[in-house]
mmCIF file with all atom_site columns, C-alpha atoms in Angstrom:
data_model
loop_
_atom_site.group_PDB
_atom_site.id
_atom_site.type_symbol
_atom_site.label_atom_id
_atom_site.label_alt_id
_atom_site.label_comp_id
_atom_site.label_asym_id
_atom_site.label_entity_id
_atom_site.label_seq_id
_atom_site.pdbx_PDB_ins_code
_atom_site.Cartn_x
_atom_site.Cartn_y
_atom_site.Cartn_z
_atom_site.occupancy
_atom_site.B_iso_or_equiv
_atom_site.pdbx_formal_charge
_atom_site.auth_seq_id
_atom_site.auth_comp_id
_atom_site.auth_asym_id
_atom_site.auth_atom_id
_atom_site.pdbx_PDB_model_num
ATOM 1  C CA . MET A 1 1  ? 41.462  -5.285  -17.123 1.00 55.00 ? 56  MET A CA 1
ATOM 2  C CA . GLN A 1 2  ? 38.121  -6.798  -16.173 1.00 54.00 ? 57  GLN A CA 1
ATOM 3  C CA . LYS A 1 3  ? 35.589  -5.161  -13.925 1.00 56.00 ? 58  LYS A CA 1
ATOM 4  C CA . LYS A 1 4  ? 34.329  -7.222  -11.084 1.00 55.00 ? 59  LYS A CA 1
ATOM 5  C CA . SER A 1 5  ? 30.592  -7.380  -10.863 1.00 50.00 ? 60  SER A CA 1
ATOM 6  C CA . LYS A 1 6  ? 28.752  -8.081  -7.694  1.00 51.00 ? 61  LYS A CA 1
ATOM 7  C CA . LYS A 1 7  ? 25.461  -9.833  -7.899  1.00 51.00 ? 62  LYS A CA 1
ATOM 8  C CA . LYS A 1 8  ? 22.987  -9.328  -5.136  1.00 51.00 ? 63  LYS A CA 1
ATOM 9  C CA . ASP A 1 9  ? 20.498  -12.016 -4.410  1.00 48.00 ? 64  ASP A CA 1
ATOM 10 C CA . LYS A 1 10 ? 17.182  -10.173 -4.450  1.00 50.00 ? 65  LYS A CA 1
ATOM 11 C CA . LYS A 1 11 ? 15.138  -13.325 -4.084  1.00 52.00 ? 66  LYS A CA 1
ATOM 12 C CA . LYS A 1 12 ? 15.739  -13.561 -0.357  1.00 55.00 ? 67  LYS A CA 1
ATOM 13 C CA . GLY A 1 13 ? 12.794  -12.530 1.759   1.00 56.00 ? 68  GLY A CA 1
ATOM 14 C CA . LYS A 1 14 ? 10.451  -12.267 -1.204  1.00 58.00 ? 69  LYS A CA 1
ATOM 15 C CA . LYS A 1 15 ? 7.290   -10.461 -0.093  1.00 60.00 ? 70  LYS A CA 1
ATOM 16 C CA . GLU A 1 16 ? 3.773   -11.199 -1.171  1.00 62.00 ? 71  GLU A CA 1
ATOM 17 C CA . PRO A 1 17 ? 2.068   -8.300  -2.964  1.00 62.00 ? 72  PRO A CA 1
ATOM 18 C CA . SER A 1 18 ? -0.192  -6.258  -0.722  1.00 60.00 ? 73  SER A CA 1
ATOM 19 C CA . PRO A 1 19 ? -3.923  -6.590  -1.344  1.00 59.00 ? 74  PRO A CA 1
ATOM 20 C CA . ALA A 1 20 ? -5.798  -3.970  -3.335  1.00 57.00 ? 75  ALA A CA 1
ATOM 21 C CA . PRO A 1 21 ? -7.541  -1.297  -1.208  1.00 55.00 ? 76  PRO A CA 1
ATOM 22 C CA . ASP A 1 22 ? -10.990 -2.800  -1.678  1.00 49.00 ? 77  ASP A CA 1
ATOM 23 C CA . GLU A 1 23 ? -9.700  -6.244  -0.720  1.00 51.00 ? 78  GLU A CA 1
ATOM 24 C CA . ALA A 1 24 ? -8.039  -4.840  2.392   1.00 52.00 ? 79  ALA A CA 1
ATOM 25 C CA . ALA A 1 25 ? -11.398 -3.427  3.490   1.00 52.00 ? 80  ALA A CA 1
ATOM 26 C CA . GLY A 1 26 ? -12.949 -6.875  3.510   1.00 55.00 ? 81  GLY A CA 1
ATOM 27 C CA . ASP A 1 27 ? -14.396 -6.671  -0.002  1.00 60.00 ? 82  ASP A CA 1
ATOM 28 C CA . ALA A 1 28 ? -16.654 -3.803  1.071   1.00 70.00 ? 83  ALA A CA 1
ATOM 29 C CA . LYS A 1 29 ? -18.031 -2.076  -2.003  1.00 76.00 ? 84  LYS A CA 1
ATOM 30 C CA . ILE A 1 30 ? -18.584 1.670   -2.010  1.00 72.00 ? 85  ILE A CA 1
ATOM 31 C CA . ASN A 1 31 ? -21.847 2.773   -3.563  1.00 75.00 ? 86  ASN A CA 1
ATOM 32 C CA . VAL A 1 32 ? -21.197 6.369   -4.640  1.00 75.00 ? 87  VAL A CA 1
ATOM 33 C CA . SER A 1 33 ? -24.846 6.853   -5.553  1.00 76.00 ? 88  SER A CA 1
ATOM 34 C CA . ARG A 1 34 ? -25.556 6.960   -1.803  1.00 76.00 ? 89  ARG A CA 1
ATOM 35 C CA . LEU A 1 35 ? -23.274 9.980   -1.296  1.00 78.00 ? 90  LEU A CA 1
ATOM 36 C CA . ASN A 1 36 ? -24.777 13.450  -1.348  1.00 80.00 ? 91  ASN A CA 1
ATOM 37 C CA . MET A 1 37 ? -22.461 15.701  -3.390  1.00 83.00 ? 92  MET A CA 1
ATOM 38 C CA . LYS A 1 38 ? -22.896 19.478  -3.249  1.00 85.00 ? 93  LYS A CA 1
ATOM 39 C CA . ILE A 1 39 ? -21.104 22.753  -3.821  1.00 87.00 ? 94  ILE A CA 1
ATOM 40 C CA . GLY A 1 40 ? -20.755 24.821  -0.662  1.00 86.00 ? 95  GLY A CA 1
ATOM 41 C CA . ARG A 1 41 ? -19.734 28.387  0.109   1.00 89.00 ? 96  ARG A CA 1
ATOM 42 C CA . ILE A 1 42 ? -17.142 28.640  2.878   1.00 88.00 ? 97  ILE A CA 1
ATOM 43 C CA . LEU A 1 43 ? -18.206 31.247  5.420   1.00 89.00 ? 98  LEU A CA 1
ATOM 44 C CA . SER A 1 44 ? -15.263 30.789  7.821   1.00 89.00 ? 99  SER A CA 1
ATOM 45 C CA . ALA A 1 45 ? -12.248 28.542  8.204   1.00 89.00 ? 100 ALA A CA 1
ATOM 46 C CA . LYS A 1 46 ? -9.778  27.972  11.024  1.00 91.00 ? 101 LYS A CA 1
ATOM 47 C CA . HIS A 1 47 ? -7.277  25.362  12.185  1.00 92.00 ? 102 HIS A CA 1
ATOM 48 C CA . HIS A 1 48 ? -8.728  22.469  14.156  1.00 93.00 ? 103 HIS A CA 1
ATOM 49 C CA . PRO A 1 49 ? -7.833  22.932  17.851  1.00 92.00 ? 104 PRO A CA 1
ATOM 50 C CA . SER A 1 50 ? -6.618  19.360  18.372  1.00 92.00 ? 105 SER A CA 1
ATOM 51 C CA . ALA A 1 51 ? -5.506  18.146  14.922  1.00 90.00 ? 106 ALA A CA 1
ATOM 52 C CA . ASP A 1 52 ? -2.645  19.634  12.914  1.00 88.00 ? 107 ASP A CA 1
ATOM 53 C CA . THR A 1 53 ? -3.863  18.347  9.545   1.00 91.00 ? 108 THR A CA 1
ATOM 54 C CA . LEU A 1 54 ? -7.498  19.515  9.738   1.00 91.00 ? 109 LEU A CA 1
ATOM 55 C CA . TYR A 1 55 ? -9.412  22.712  9.132   1.00 91.00 ? 110 TYR A CA 1
ATOM 56 C CA . VAL A 1 56 ? -12.802 23.454  10.698  1.00 92.00 ? 111 VAL A CA 1
ATOM 57 C CA . GLU A 1 57 ? -15.076 25.301  8.292   1.00 90.00 ? 112 GLU A CA 1
ATOM 58 C CA . GLU A 1 58 ? -18.557 26.752  8.433   1.00 91.00 ? 113 GLU A CA 1
ATOM 59 C CA . VAL A 1 59 ? -20.093 25.954  5.045   1.00 89.00 ? 114 VAL A CA 1
ATOM 60 C CA . ASP A 1 60 ? -23.360 27.126  3.489   1.00 90.00 ? 115 ASP A CA 1
ATOM 61 C CA . ILE A 1 61 ? -24.665 24.308  1.273   1.00 87.00 ? 116 ILE A CA 1
ATOM 62 C CA . GLY A 1 62 ? -28.140 25.766  0.757   1.00 87.00 ? 117 GLY A CA 1
ATOM 63 C CA . GLU A 1 63 ? -29.823 24.331  3.829   1.00 86.00 ? 118 GLU A CA 1
ATOM 64 C CA . GLU A 1 64 ? -31.507 26.221  6.678   1.00 90.00 ? 119 GLU A CA 1
ATOM 65 C CA . ALA A 1 65 ? -28.434 26.018  8.895   1.00 90.00 ? 120 ALA A CA 1
ATOM 66 C CA . THR A 1 66 ? -24.766 26.111  7.979   1.00 89.00 ? 121 THR A CA 1
ATOM 67 C CA . ARG A 1 67 ? -22.697 22.954  8.289   1.00 88.00 ? 122 ARG A CA 1
ATOM 68 C CA . THR A 1 68 ? -19.566 22.613  10.376  1.00 90.00 ? 123 THR A CA 1
ATOM 69 C CA . VAL A 1 69 ? -17.103 20.569  8.346   1.00 86.00 ? 124 VAL A CA 1
ATOM 70 C CA . ALA A 1 70 ? -13.718 19.126  9.287   1.00 87.00 ? 125 ALA A CA 1
ATOM 71 C CA . SER A 1 71 ? -11.498 18.702  6.246   1.00 87.00 ? 126 SER A CA 1
ATOM 72 C CA . GLY A 1 72 ? -7.981  17.380  5.764   1.00 88.00 ? 127 GLY A CA 1
ATOM 73 C CA . LEU A 1 73 ? -6.944  20.165  3.406   1.00 87.00 ? 128 LEU A CA 1
ATOM 74 C CA . VAL A 1 74 ? -4.192  21.712  5.556   1.00 90.00 ? 129 VAL A CA 1
ATOM 75 C CA . GLY A 1 75 ? -1.392  20.249  3.429   1.00 90.00 ? 130 GLY A CA 1
ATOM 76 C CA . HIS A 1 76 ? -3.105  21.202  0.175   1.00 90.00 ? 131 HIS A CA 1
ATOM 77 C CA . ILE A 1 77 ? -4.737  24.645  0.545   1.00 87.00 ? 132 ILE A CA 1
ATOM 78 C CA . PRO A 1 78 ? -3.297  27.457  2.693   1.00 88.00 ? 133 PRO A CA 1
ATOM 79 C CA . LEU A 1 79 ? -5.588  28.901  5.366   1.00 88.00 ? 134 LEU A CA 1
ATOM 80 C CA . ASP A 1 80 ? -5.625  32.357  3.760   1.00 87.00 ? 135 ASP A CA 1
ATOM 81 C CA . GLN A 1 81 ? -7.104  30.815  0.583   1.00 85.00 ? 136 GLN A CA 1
ATOM 82 C CA . MET A 1 82 ? -9.688  28.932  2.635   1.00 83.00 ? 137 MET A CA 1
ATOM 83 C CA . GLN A 1 83 ? -10.756 32.194  4.282   1.00 78.00 ? 138 GLN A CA 1
ATOM 84 C CA . VAL A 1 84 ? -11.409 34.063  1.021   1.00 80.00 ? 139 VAL A CA 1
ATOM 85 C CA . SER A 1 85 ? -14.938 35.403  1.366   1.00 68.00 ? 140 SER A CA 1
ATOM 86 C CA . GLY A 1 86 ? -17.396 33.402  -0.709  1.00 71.00 ? 141 GLY A CA 1
ATOM 87 C CA . SER A 1 87 ? -14.961 30.767  -1.948  1.00 77.00 ? 142 SER A CA 1
ATOM 88 C CA . THR A 1 88 ? -16.679 27.557  -2.978  1.00 79.00 ? 143 THR A CA 1
ATOM 89 C CA . ARG A 1 89 ? -15.695 23.947  -2.419  1.00 79.00 ? 144 ARG A CA 1
ATOM 90 C CA . PHE A 1 90 ? -17.027 20.552  -3.395  1.00 82.00 ? 145 PHE A CA 1
ATOM 91 C CA . VAL A 1 91 ? -18.679 18.911  -0.378  1.00 80.00 ? 146 VAL A CA 1
ATOM 92 C CA . VAL A 1 92 ? -19.441 15.210  0.011   1.00 79.00 ? 147 VAL A CA 1
ATOM 93 C CA . ASP A 1 93 ? -22.064 14.537  2.651   1.00 72.00 ? 148 ASP A CA 1
ATOM 94 C CA . ARG A 1 94 ? -22.002 10.967  3.868   1.00 67.00 ? 149 ARG A CA 1
ATOM 95 C CA . ARG A 1 95 ? -24.031 11.432  7.050   1.00 60.00 ? 150 ARG A CA 1
ATOM 96 C CA . SER A 1 96 ? -27.228 10.256  5.369   1.00 53.00 ? 151 SER A CA 1
ATOM 97 C CA . THR A 1 97 ? -25.507 7.038   4.243   1.00 43.00 ? 152 THR A CA 1
ATOM 98 C CA . LEU A 1 98 ? -24.857 5.851   7.793   1.00 49.00 ? 153 LEU A CA 1
ATOM 99 C CA . ASP A 1 99 ? -27.801 3.536   8.340   1.00 48.00 ? 154 ASP A CA 1
#
């Protein structure tokens, strides 16, 4: 007894490979030396009032005033861990790179 095999033609509708992320951005190069990277102490954290995937945090990064930061960490770090007093996080400040 022979088994019947069905061949599917996978060549129909062949798609072109999608461009790499840097090509999709119009060949824009990211210069990481222009980013200001710091360690900050989270003073408070709460859910963003109008975005389900964002937290709003008050962060002390050693400047005169605290920074208000919106971060997309909701799916990665629970709120109770964000609110631990004195917890530290890596902060990337890109405001100074916007010329």
